[in-house]
Amino acid sequence: MKKLLFSMILSFGLISLAFAQDKVISGKVTSSTAGPLPGVSVYVKGAAANGTQTDATGAYKLSVPNDARTLVFTFIGFKTKEIAISGANISTNLEEENTTLSDVVVVGYGTQNRRDVTGSIAKITSADFKDRPIATIESALQGKAPGVFINSSSGKLGQALQIRVRGISSISASNQPLFVIDGVPIVSDALGTYTEADNPLAAISPDDIESMEVLKDAASAAIYGARGSNGVVLITTKKGKQGRTNIDFGYYAGFSDPTRKGEFLNATQYKQLMEESFKNIDYDGYANSSELWADYTGTNDWDGTADANWVDASFRRGHVQQYNININGGDAKTRFLISGNYSNNDGIIVSNRYVRTGGRMSLDHTVSKFLDIGGAINISKVDNYRIPTDNAFSNPLQLNALPPIQPIYDASGELNNNTVYYNSLIDIANGSNLSTTYRTFANAYASLKITSDLVFRSEYGFDFNNLEEEQYLGSKTQDGGSTSGYGNDYNAKSINFNTNNTLNYTKVFNEKHNLNLLGGFTFQDTKFRYGTVTGTGFPSDRFVKIASAATISSGSSFETEYSFVSYLARVNYKYDDKYLVSASVRTDGSSRFGANNRYGTFPAASLGWIATNEDFLKKSTWVSLLKVRASYGLTGNAEIGNFASRTLYGGVNYAGTAGTLPNQLGDPNLTWENTSNFNIGLDFGFLSDRITGTIEAYKKKTTDLLLNVPIAATNGFTSITQNIGDMQNKGLEFSLNTRNFVGEFKWTTSFNIAFNRNKILRLVDGQPIFTGGRFLGRIAEGEPFGYFYGKAYAGVDPSNGDAIYYLDASRTATTNNYNTAQNQKIGDPNAKYYGGFGNRFSYKNFDLDIQTQFVQGNDIYNMAGGFQSANGDYFDNQTIDQLNYWTTSNRITTIPQPRFDSANGTRPSSRYIQDGSYLRIKSVVFGYNLPKEFINKYKLQNVRIYASAQNLFTITGYNGYDPEVNTPAGSSLQTNNIQIGHDFYTPPQARTITFGVNIGL
């Protein structure tokens, strides 16, 4: 009996085991346009770890448990498909996904389907800048986002970009957009001491970015309230994805050259021009040119044989290389991502080098069906081997001012230290200039599903930025020679904490009413501190730390802090998938503003109508989308100093006794600048979205501009910061995307163009703001921002070679007296329109991507022209066009007669203002994906090799180094804002050629 019972139990166990065994399902995955699809992920729903991928023919084979009910098929660029398991063979056809209009976009504190968006949002994804050796994440937006103007400003590595979203909105506050990474507003202000600000965002690897959305109008940006007037850039980083563990490795290397070099005189040409210049002033009382030269310069180079190329001495061939690795995967409960990157860029300017090392980790975990938690941390280190500010003789680009008749090296083989102007190569050989940045971004979240419709989410973010600038100038240098060495250490820290707490309610009523409600509270606290110390007198140039200095010659420290507390709410309502309504409001409180105006409220509302869901268009075969939207709202700009509203006192040394002294007069009524923003847009799609695009028109009016208002000096102060002034921007944007061919040969095109017109409406008592000197930018009522104001150059008097100027704005009479000529409007640095044009081609395993950008109608003032294109006015080497100077046999010319040290036409005027329009081939990428049947032998998922070119060539009429330029005017934010479109010995962009490989395991 016991044996029989044991036999029955064993039999039932074997039967149960048989029923529990897996079954094998096979099939093929295809597409109506692309045929068999290799690399499609196939897995059991709810158990992503149990999965596989299709091979080169689109075939797959997968063992699944007997109780498995559904298979899931996913592939990038195609809609995810779920199929019930009903047999041993399951084949399917995936539908291509239109990512242009139906994809998900990130909005403030959430996401939305693009079809439901009623605001103005531009989006780019990692695919838009894949395989491009971009240095910083912002440059990926250049030419891609309609209405977003990005100027790289300089070819210096690590320098901040100038970004303007729908024009300039402030005179004295920042015009840069707010950057938000994974929900955390980050500090994008430069921490360093250089006039050309360092770029805090350069610490982020572009390979870590999933997407970037630019919020352009009030409907989208008002949810960020007092910091939304300049637009908001939402950056979403990559996260782990459910499925098999993927390892992606990328490497590229290449070289860089200047996009352009200046054409300057050689020794023979230089002596010809200067001889003429000396002769025309009768050698200034000297017997000949040799005597004049020797007395002025203290050298005998005039009679030497040197023919130095100082232009080439400032440049070199640059080299760039980058490694990155990404490991991600997970199952339905836990998803992870680990990445690392290393980038080394030796720039085109001698001694300029930029090295970035970083790592990132992201983890998302589903605790239960009610609770999700997760977070990410990004750590990076940047070493920026800097070069001095543009307006400094130690700037390598100013080497082109040195005469070619003076050699680079002296007779002993040492760098020549006996030149007209300083030979900055001595600083490079006998000094160091390193800025090191340590940056950490971290965020954590918890998402609690209170009910199926109600979700509470709490986020905490941390942004820590530590910058150290170390400069040492040895005993052979100009600044260090008189003190036996000079050293300076500057340390700055920015510590930013942020928390967001939101409650989100989503409900669909009667299948037609779709409602989403959001309410929240945020808090941000940011501290900034720095300390600096200077030492002189070092034992030798081998001792470069301040500890070795004989004298601590100066030192200083500083600390500041600001905070924001905010309350926000938003409602999105959609009826019958046709009618859209959205409204938001945010109340911001800031420590930056006066006690009487501590809080401000910023509402916005928008409407949308999806006409293609109406009965009269539903069955249309050629219109796939037609959506009209309009919005209006208020945003603010709070990017000013932390204590502008307060009367401040500072320490003072009076005859060795410490004391206090008032140094700023405050206004308790000070508040943020306010911008009202109206936007109307049309989104369209034709022929099953083969043609898609957007047309938008907007009008922005900024009031309560923060300006320094002149006051009577009876209380010891001559000005006070107050809210007085108005400005307006209005414009039109157009974008178009087409899928020209969709078969085996694919061709897509993207085009965008933006027009913006700026006007100053009101200033303090109508008084213009004008720096003067060599700067020509000016602010005046009724005029565009920063227009050029000065003397209008009329050319050369053919009778005597004098430079002549228009007497007044009527331009009917001229004068050769510079001081008699009236100042007038002589140019506009604001572009009439700008945009980008791109084409992408693919055939089988080959692809080619070409992206261009263009700017039209802006003027550039070449400030250096008064020195380097100055018809022999002083000893500076001259551009080669100056040989066409006036003589009795060459009377018809725009270049005056050379007259040494006589300022004949060389002072600031429209002579040095030129059209800055350009068309630039920004990037070209040619790639090849190795066949699946080949790489499968080596257990690889994908292998891609490519060649890439950045800034391949530029079409422009500007004869300076680069039309994409903006030399900072100084340390004042207001001055830098106003003096746009200036060029002063600013390095050009680099033309970079790279070759790379991406490998997926």
PDB file of C-alpha atoms in Angstrom, residues 665-896:
ATOM      1  CA  LEU A 665      21.353 102.712  -1.426  1.00  0.00           C
ATOM      2  CA  GLY A 666      18.412 100.289  -1.383  1.00  0.00           C
ATOM      3  CA  ASP A 667      14.775 100.456  -2.451  1.00  0.00           C
ATOM      4  CA  PRO A 668      12.275  98.316  -0.451  1.00  0.00           C
ATOM      5  CA  ASN A 669       9.829  98.480  -3.392  1.00  0.00           C
ATOM      6  CA  LEU A 670      12.230  96.725  -5.791  1.00  0.00           C
ATOM      7  CA  THR A 671      10.661  93.747  -7.554  1.00  0.00           C
ATOM      8  CA  TRP A 672      11.204  91.503 -10.552  1.00  0.00           C
ATOM      9  CA  GLU A 673      10.902  92.456 -14.164  1.00  0.00           C
ATOM     10  CA  ASN A 674       7.556  91.356 -15.615  1.00  0.00           C
ATOM     11  CA  THR A 675       6.950  90.036 -19.131  1.00  0.00           C
ATOM     12  CA  SER A 676       3.524  89.641 -20.687  1.00  0.00           C
ATOM     13  CA  ASN A 677       3.550  87.114 -23.499  1.00  0.00           C
ATOM     14  CA  PHE A 678       0.940  86.466 -26.197  1.00  0.00           C
ATOM     15  CA  ASN A 679       1.406  83.512 -28.557  1.00  0.00           C
ATOM     16  CA  ILE A 680      -0.672  82.052 -31.367  1.00  0.00           C
ATOM     17  CA  GLY A 681       0.312  78.904 -33.225  1.00  0.00           C
ATOM     18  CA  LEU A 682      -0.749  76.481 -35.920  1.00  0.00           C
ATOM     19  CA  ASP A 683       0.462  72.869 -35.974  1.00  0.00           C
ATOM     20  CA  PHE A 684      -0.121  70.933 -39.176  1.00  0.00           C
ATOM     21  CA  GLY A 685       0.462  67.553 -40.729  1.00  0.00           C
ATOM     22  CA  PHE A 686      -0.297  66.434 -44.279  1.00  0.00           C
ATOM     23  CA  LEU A 687      -0.245  63.142 -46.167  1.00  0.00           C
ATOM     24  CA  SER A 688      -0.132  60.882 -43.107  1.00  0.00           C
ATOM     25  CA  ASP A 689       2.374  63.246 -41.512  1.00  0.00           C
ATOM     26  CA  ARG A 690       4.782  63.048 -44.405  1.00  0.00           C
ATOM     27  CA  ILE A 691       4.775  66.855 -44.084  1.00  0.00           C
ATOM     28  CA  THR A 692       4.537  68.413 -40.627  1.00  0.00           C
ATOM     29  CA  GLY A 693       5.307  71.782 -39.152  1.00  0.00           C
ATOM     30  CA  THR A 694       4.411  74.755 -37.019  1.00  0.00           C
ATOM     31  CA  ILE A 695       3.737  78.455 -37.587  1.00  0.00           C
ATOM     32  CA  GLU A 696       3.818  80.760 -34.564  1.00  0.00           C
ATOM     33  CA  ALA A 697       3.527  84.477 -33.885  1.00  0.00           C
ATOM     34  CA  TYR A 698       4.261  86.107 -30.540  1.00  0.00           C
ATOM     35  CA  LYS A 699       4.484  89.428 -28.765  1.00  0.00           C
ATOM     36  CA  LYS A 700       6.404  89.939 -25.524  1.00  0.00           C
ATOM     37  CA  LYS A 701       6.369  93.122 -23.499  1.00  0.00           C
ATOM     38  CA  THR A 702       8.710  93.476 -20.523  1.00  0.00           C
ATOM     39  CA  THR A 703       7.859  96.121 -17.948  1.00  0.00           C
ATOM     40  CA  ASP A 704       9.471  97.201 -14.675  1.00  0.00           C
ATOM     41  CA  LEU A 705      12.962  96.885 -16.138  1.00  0.00           C
ATOM     42  CA  LEU A 706      15.626  97.024 -13.435  1.00  0.00           C
ATOM     43  CA  LEU A 707      17.767 100.091 -14.111  1.00  0.00           C
ATOM     44  CA  ASN A 708      20.240 102.288 -12.260  1.00  0.00           C
ATOM     45  CA  VAL A 709      18.326 105.534 -11.819  1.00  0.00           C
ATOM     46  CA  PRO A 710      20.401 108.754 -11.423  1.00  0.00           C
ATOM     47  CA  ILE A 711      19.652 110.680  -8.225  1.00  0.00           C
ATOM     48  CA  ALA A 712      20.959 113.865  -6.609  1.00  0.00           C
ATOM     49  CA  ALA A 713      24.242 113.181  -4.816  1.00  0.00           C
ATOM     50  CA  THR A 714      23.191 114.977  -1.624  1.00  0.00           C
ATOM     51  CA  ASN A 715      23.231 111.688   0.329  1.00  0.00           C
ATOM     52  CA  GLY A 716      26.534 110.509  -1.118  1.00  0.00           C
ATOM     53  CA  PHE A 717      25.023 108.278  -3.831  1.00  0.00           C
ATOM     54  CA  THR A 718      24.515 109.103  -7.501  1.00  0.00           C
ATOM     55  CA  SER A 719      22.198 106.219  -8.473  1.00  0.00           C
ATOM     56  CA  ILE A 720      19.736 103.646  -7.136  1.00  0.00           C
ATOM     57  CA  THR A 721      18.357 100.444  -8.684  1.00  0.00           C
ATOM     58  CA  GLN A 722      14.636 100.756  -9.423  1.00  0.00           C
ATOM     59  CA  ASN A 723      11.968  99.249 -11.674  1.00  0.00           C
ATOM     60  CA  ILE A 724      11.721 101.796 -14.495  1.00  0.00           C
ATOM     61  CA  GLY A 725      11.649 100.888 -18.179  1.00  0.00           C
ATOM     62  CA  ASP A 726       9.760  98.891 -20.829  1.00  0.00           C
ATOM     63  CA  MET A 727      10.863  96.754 -23.770  1.00  0.00           C
ATOM     64  CA  GLN A 728       9.096  94.810 -26.521  1.00  0.00           C
ATOM     65  CA  ASN A 729       9.866  91.754 -28.649  1.00  0.00           C
ATOM     66  CA  LYS A 730       7.604  90.457 -31.373  1.00  0.00           C
ATOM     67  CA  GLY A 731       8.252  87.834 -33.947  1.00  0.00           C
ATOM     68  CA  LEU A 732       7.318  84.982 -36.219  1.00  0.00           C
ATOM     69  CA  GLU A 733       8.584  81.388 -36.254  1.00  0.00           C
ATOM     70  CA  PHE A 734       8.167  78.695 -38.856  1.00  0.00           C
ATOM     71  CA  SER A 735       9.301  75.066 -38.839  1.00  0.00           C
ATOM     72  CA  LEU A 736       8.827  72.368 -41.458  1.00  0.00           C
ATOM     73  CA  ASN A 737       9.673  68.661 -41.407  1.00  0.00           C
ATOM     74  CA  THR A 738       9.239  66.378 -44.375  1.00  0.00           C
ATOM     75  CA  ARG A 739       9.728  62.674 -45.017  1.00  0.00           C
ATOM     76  CA  ASN A 740      10.610  62.862 -48.684  1.00  0.00           C
ATOM     77  CA  PHE A 741      11.333  59.145 -49.223  1.00  0.00           C
ATOM     78  CA  VAL A 742      10.259  56.387 -46.824  1.00  0.00           C
ATOM     79  CA  GLY A 743      11.245  53.159 -48.577  1.00  0.00           C
ATOM     80  CA  GLU A 744      14.608  51.439 -48.632  1.00  0.00           C
ATOM     81  CA  PHE A 745      16.090  54.828 -49.432  1.00  0.00           C
ATOM     82  CA  LYS A 746      15.001  57.340 -46.800  1.00  0.00           C
ATOM     83  CA  TRP A 747      15.341  61.102 -46.940  1.00  0.00           C
ATOM     84  CA  THR A 748      14.017  63.508 -44.322  1.00  0.00           C
ATOM     85  CA  THR A 749      14.329  67.288 -44.222  1.00  0.00           C
ATOM     86  CA  SER A 750      13.969  69.774 -41.378  1.00  0.00           C
ATOM     87  CA  PHE A 751      13.860  73.544 -41.685  1.00  0.00           C
ATOM     88  CA  ASN A 752      13.186  76.347 -39.236  1.00  0.00           C
ATOM     89  CA  ILE A 753      13.385  80.121 -39.397  1.00  0.00           C
ATOM     90  CA  ALA A 754      12.639  82.830 -36.832  1.00  0.00           C
ATOM     91  CA  PHE A 755      12.110  86.579 -37.146  1.00  0.00           C
ATOM     92  CA  ASN A 756      12.355  88.822 -34.071  1.00  0.00           C
ATOM     93  CA  ARG A 757      12.062  92.589 -33.726  1.00  0.00           C
ATOM     94  CA  ASN A 758      13.114  94.303 -30.527  1.00  0.00           C
ATOM     95  CA  LYS A 759      12.287  97.839 -29.439  1.00  0.00           C
ATOM     96  CA  ILE A 760      13.009  99.853 -26.300  1.00  0.00           C
ATOM     97  CA  LEU A 761       9.750 101.534 -25.225  1.00  0.00           C
ATOM     98  CA  ARG A 762      10.667 103.482 -22.091  1.00  0.00           C
ATOM     99  CA  LEU A 763      13.761 104.474 -20.106  1.00  0.00           C
ATOM    100  CA  VAL A 764      14.467 106.645 -17.086  1.00  0.00           C
ATOM    101  CA  ASP A 765      13.390 110.143 -18.150  1.00  0.00           C
ATOM    102  CA  GLY A 766      13.926 109.015 -21.737  1.00  0.00           C
ATOM    103  CA  GLN A 767      17.706 109.132 -21.246  1.00  0.00           C
ATOM    104  CA  PRO A 768      19.731 106.748 -23.459  1.00  0.00           C
ATOM    105  CA  ILE A 769      22.305 104.368 -21.995  1.00  0.00           C
ATOM    106  CA  PHE A 770      25.652 104.660 -23.766  1.00  0.00           C
ATOM    107  CA  THR A 771      29.018 103.408 -22.514  1.00  0.00           C
ATOM    108  CA  GLY A 772      31.108 105.336 -25.047  1.00  0.00           C
ATOM    109  CA  GLY A 773      34.824 104.931 -25.575  1.00  0.00           C
ATOM    110  CA  ARG A 774      35.550 102.242 -28.124  1.00  0.00           C
ATOM    111  CA  PHE A 775      32.180 100.583 -27.477  1.00  0.00           C
ATOM    112  CA  LEU A 776      29.348 101.592 -29.789  1.00  0.00           C
ATOM    113  CA  GLY A 777      26.353  99.736 -28.289  1.00  0.00           C
ATOM    114  CA  ARG A 778      23.531 102.014 -27.122  1.00  0.00           C
ATOM    115  CA  ILE A 779      20.058 101.777 -25.579  1.00  0.00           C
ATOM    116  CA  ALA A 780      17.491 104.414 -26.548  1.00  0.00           C
ATOM    117  CA  GLU A 781      13.722 104.703 -26.707  1.00  0.00           C
ATOM    118  CA  GLY A 782      12.235 103.659 -30.039  1.00  0.00           C
ATOM    119  CA  GLU A 783      15.397 101.807 -31.104  1.00  0.00           C
ATOM    120  CA  PRO A 784      16.417  98.139 -31.084  1.00  0.00           C
ATOM    121  CA  PHE A 785      18.471  96.823 -28.202  1.00  0.00           C
ATOM    122  CA  GLY A 786      22.192  97.615 -28.358  1.00  0.00           C
ATOM    123  CA  TYR A 787      22.159  99.367 -31.745  1.00  0.00           C
ATOM    124  CA  PHE A 788      25.462 100.889 -32.877  1.00  0.00           C
ATOM    125  CA  TYR A 789      25.799 104.633 -32.315  1.00  0.00           C
ATOM    126  CA  GLY A 790      28.760 106.742 -33.386  1.00  0.00           C
ATOM    127  CA  LYS A 791      30.405 108.517 -36.300  1.00  0.00           C
ATOM    128  CA  ALA A 792      29.345 107.534 -39.813  1.00  0.00           C
ATOM    129  CA  TYR A 793      32.389 106.941 -41.976  1.00  0.00           C
ATOM    130  CA  ALA A 794      32.054 108.486 -45.452  1.00  0.00           C
ATOM    131  CA  GLY A 795      35.261 107.162 -46.971  1.00  0.00           C
ATOM    132  CA  VAL A 796      38.324 109.042 -48.211  1.00  0.00           C
ATOM    133  CA  ASP A 797      38.639 112.515 -49.676  1.00  0.00           C
ATOM    134  CA  PRO A 798      40.105 111.728 -53.101  1.00  0.00           C
ATOM    135  CA  SER A 799      41.878 115.082 -53.224  1.00  0.00           C
ATOM    136  CA  ASN A 800      44.106 114.631 -50.162  1.00  0.00           C
ATOM    137  CA  GLY A 801      43.611 111.146 -48.586  1.00  0.00           C
ATOM    138  CA  ASP A 802      41.837 112.449 -45.477  1.00  0.00           C
ATOM    139  CA  ALA A 803      39.323 110.193 -43.756  1.00  0.00           C
ATOM    140  CA  ILE A 804      35.922 111.896 -43.926  1.00  0.00           C
ATOM    141  CA  TYR A 805      32.746 111.476 -41.917  1.00  0.00           C
ATOM    142  CA  TYR A 806      29.128 112.431 -42.449  1.00  0.00           C
ATOM    143  CA  LEU A 807      28.405 115.695 -40.696  1.00  0.00           C
ATOM    144  CA  ASP A 808      24.980 114.588 -39.426  1.00  0.00           C
ATOM    145  CA  ALA A 809      22.292 111.934 -39.864  1.00  0.00           C
ATOM    146  CA  SER A 810      21.061 113.481 -43.128  1.00  0.00           C
ATOM    147  CA  ARG A 811      24.322 112.253 -44.699  1.00  0.00           C
ATOM    148  CA  THR A 812      24.370 115.096 -47.202  1.00  0.00           C
ATOM    149  CA  ALA A 813      27.603 116.761 -46.103  1.00  0.00           C
ATOM    150  CA  THR A 814      30.981 115.470 -44.923  1.00  0.00           C
ATOM    151  CA  THR A 815      33.868 116.661 -42.775  1.00  0.00           C
ATOM    152  CA  ASN A 816      37.435 115.567 -42.148  1.00  0.00           C
ATOM    153  CA  ASN A 817      37.128 116.670 -38.505  1.00  0.00           C
ATOM    154  CA  TYR A 818      36.195 113.603 -36.447  1.00  0.00           C
ATOM    155  CA  ASN A 819      34.998 115.699 -33.514  1.00  0.00           C
ATOM    156  CA  THR A 820      32.704 117.834 -35.683  1.00  0.00           C
ATOM    157  CA  ALA A 821      30.808 114.844 -37.044  1.00  0.00           C
ATOM    158  CA  GLN A 822      27.651 114.085 -35.078  1.00  0.00           C
ATOM    159  CA  ASN A 823      26.980 110.674 -33.542  1.00  0.00           C
ATOM    160  CA  GLN A 824      24.165 108.778 -35.223  1.00  0.00           C
ATOM    161  CA  LYS A 825      22.732 105.301 -35.702  1.00  0.00           C
ATOM    162  CA  ILE A 826      25.269 103.347 -37.728  1.00  0.00           C
ATOM    163  CA  GLY A 827      24.260  99.699 -37.370  1.00  0.00           C
ATOM    164  CA  ASP A 828      22.181  97.021 -35.675  1.00  0.00           C
ATOM    165  CA  PRO A 829      23.701  93.868 -34.126  1.00  0.00           C
ATOM    166  CA  ASN A 830      20.313  92.133 -33.980  1.00  0.00           C
ATOM    167  CA  ALA A 831      19.665  89.576 -36.715  1.00  0.00           C
ATOM    168  CA  LYS A 832      16.664  90.055 -38.988  1.00  0.00           C
ATOM    169  CA  TYR A 833      16.180  86.283 -39.063  1.00  0.00           C
ATOM    170  CA  TYR A 834      18.007  83.077 -38.171  1.00  0.00           C
ATOM    171  CA  GLY A 835      17.432  79.344 -38.259  1.00  0.00           C
ATOM    172  CA  GLY A 836      18.608  75.978 -39.442  1.00  0.00           C
ATOM    173  CA  PHE A 837      18.249  73.553 -42.344  1.00  0.00           C
ATOM    174  CA  GLY A 838      18.992  69.838 -42.178  1.00  0.00           C
ATOM    175  CA  ASN A 839      18.809  66.749 -44.363  1.00  0.00           C
ATOM    176  CA  ARG A 840      19.206  63.127 -43.388  1.00  0.00           C
ATOM    177  CA  PHE A 841      19.642  60.311 -45.894  1.00  0.00           C
ATOM    178  CA  SER A 842      19.852  56.568 -45.331  1.00  0.00           C
ATOM    179  CA  TYR A 843      20.167  53.597 -47.643  1.00  0.00           C
ATOM    180  CA  LYS A 844      20.472  50.092 -46.286  1.00  0.00           C
ATOM    181  CA  ASN A 845      23.263  50.348 -43.685  1.00  0.00           C
ATOM    182  CA  PHE A 846      24.548  53.774 -44.739  1.00  0.00           C
ATOM    183  CA  ASP A 847      23.360  57.152 -43.489  1.00  0.00           C
ATOM    184  CA  LEU A 848      24.332  60.786 -44.034  1.00  0.00           C
ATOM    185  CA  ASP A 849      23.233  63.726 -41.903  1.00  0.00           C
ATOM    186  CA  ILE A 850      23.914  67.362 -42.890  1.00  0.00           C
ATOM    187  CA  GLN A 851      22.907  70.261 -40.636  1.00  0.00           C
ATOM    188  CA  THR A 852      23.320  73.952 -41.420  1.00  0.00           C
ATOM    189  CA  GLN A 853      22.593  77.134 -39.507  1.00  0.00           C
ATOM    190  CA  PHE A 854      22.179  80.672 -40.770  1.00  0.00           C
ATOM    191  CA  VAL A 855      21.980  84.207 -39.430  1.00  0.00           C
ATOM    192  CA  GLN A 856      20.974  87.128 -41.634  1.00  0.00           C
ATOM    193  CA  GLY A 857      20.860  90.900 -41.291  1.00  0.00           C
ATOM    194  CA  ASN A 858      23.017  91.523 -38.226  1.00  0.00           C
ATOM    195  CA  ASP A 859      25.983  93.895 -38.061  1.00  0.00           C
ATOM    196  CA  ILE A 860      29.317  93.268 -36.331  1.00  0.00           C
ATOM    197  CA  TYR A 861      31.596  95.981 -35.001  1.00  0.00           C
ATOM    198  CA  ASN A 862      35.224  94.889 -35.278  1.00  0.00           C
ATOM    199  CA  MET A 863      36.777  96.889 -32.437  1.00  0.00           C
ATOM    200  CA  ALA A 864      40.204  95.521 -33.302  1.00  0.00           C
ATOM    201  CA  GLY A 865      39.912  97.152 -36.721  1.00  0.00           C
ATOM    202  CA  GLY A 866      41.114 100.439 -35.246  1.00  0.00           C
ATOM    203  CA  PHE A 867      44.446  98.710 -34.599  1.00  0.00           C
ATOM    204  CA  GLN A 868      44.871  95.963 -37.184  1.00  0.00           C
ATOM    205  CA  SER A 869      43.116  97.657 -40.131  1.00  0.00           C
ATOM    206  CA  ALA A 870      44.345 101.156 -39.374  1.00  0.00           C
ATOM    207  CA  ASN A 871      46.379 102.110 -42.482  1.00  0.00           C
ATOM    208  CA  GLY A 872      49.698 102.208 -40.590  1.00  0.00           C
ATOM    209  CA  ASP A 873      48.534 104.434 -37.739  1.00  0.00           C
ATOM    210  CA  TYR A 874      50.882 102.745 -35.299  1.00  0.00           C
ATOM    211  CA  PHE A 875      53.279  99.783 -35.123  1.00  0.00           C
ATOM    212  CA  ASP A 876      50.582  97.055 -35.180  1.00  0.00           C
ATOM    213  CA  ASN A 877      50.778  94.690 -38.098  1.00  0.00           C
ATOM    214  CA  GLN A 878      47.957  95.328 -40.542  1.00  0.00           C
ATOM    215  CA  THR A 879      45.494  93.245 -42.513  1.00  0.00           C
ATOM    216  CA  ILE A 880      46.573  92.832 -46.095  1.00  0.00           C
ATOM    217  CA  ASP A 881      43.732  94.971 -47.495  1.00  0.00           C
ATOM    218  CA  GLN A 882      45.437  98.058 -46.020  1.00  0.00           C
ATOM    219  CA  LEU A 883      47.916  98.024 -48.922  1.00  0.00           C
ATOM    220  CA  ASN A 884      45.138  99.588 -50.990  1.00  0.00           C
ATOM    221  CA  TYR A 885      45.750 102.898 -49.213  1.00  0.00           C
ATOM    222  CA  TRP A 886      45.285 106.353 -50.774  1.00  0.00           C
ATOM    223  CA  THR A 887      48.091 107.739 -52.916  1.00  0.00           C
ATOM    224  CA  THR A 888      48.145 110.344 -55.633  1.00  0.00           C
ATOM    225  CA  SER A 889      47.924 107.500 -58.132  1.00  0.00           C
ATOM    226  CA  ASN A 890      45.250 105.567 -56.168  1.00  0.00           C
ATOM    227  CA  ARG A 891      42.700 108.199 -55.169  1.00  0.00           C
ATOM    228  CA  ILE A 892      39.513 106.090 -55.299  1.00  0.00           C
ATOM    229  CA  THR A 893      39.722 103.902 -52.206  1.00  0.00           C
ATOM    230  CA  THR A 894      38.139 103.530 -48.767  1.00  0.00           C
ATOM    231  CA  ILE A 895      41.518 103.344 -46.976  1.00  0.00           C
ATOM    232  CA  PRO A 896      42.936 106.757 -45.982  1.00  0.00           C
TER     233      PRO A 896
END
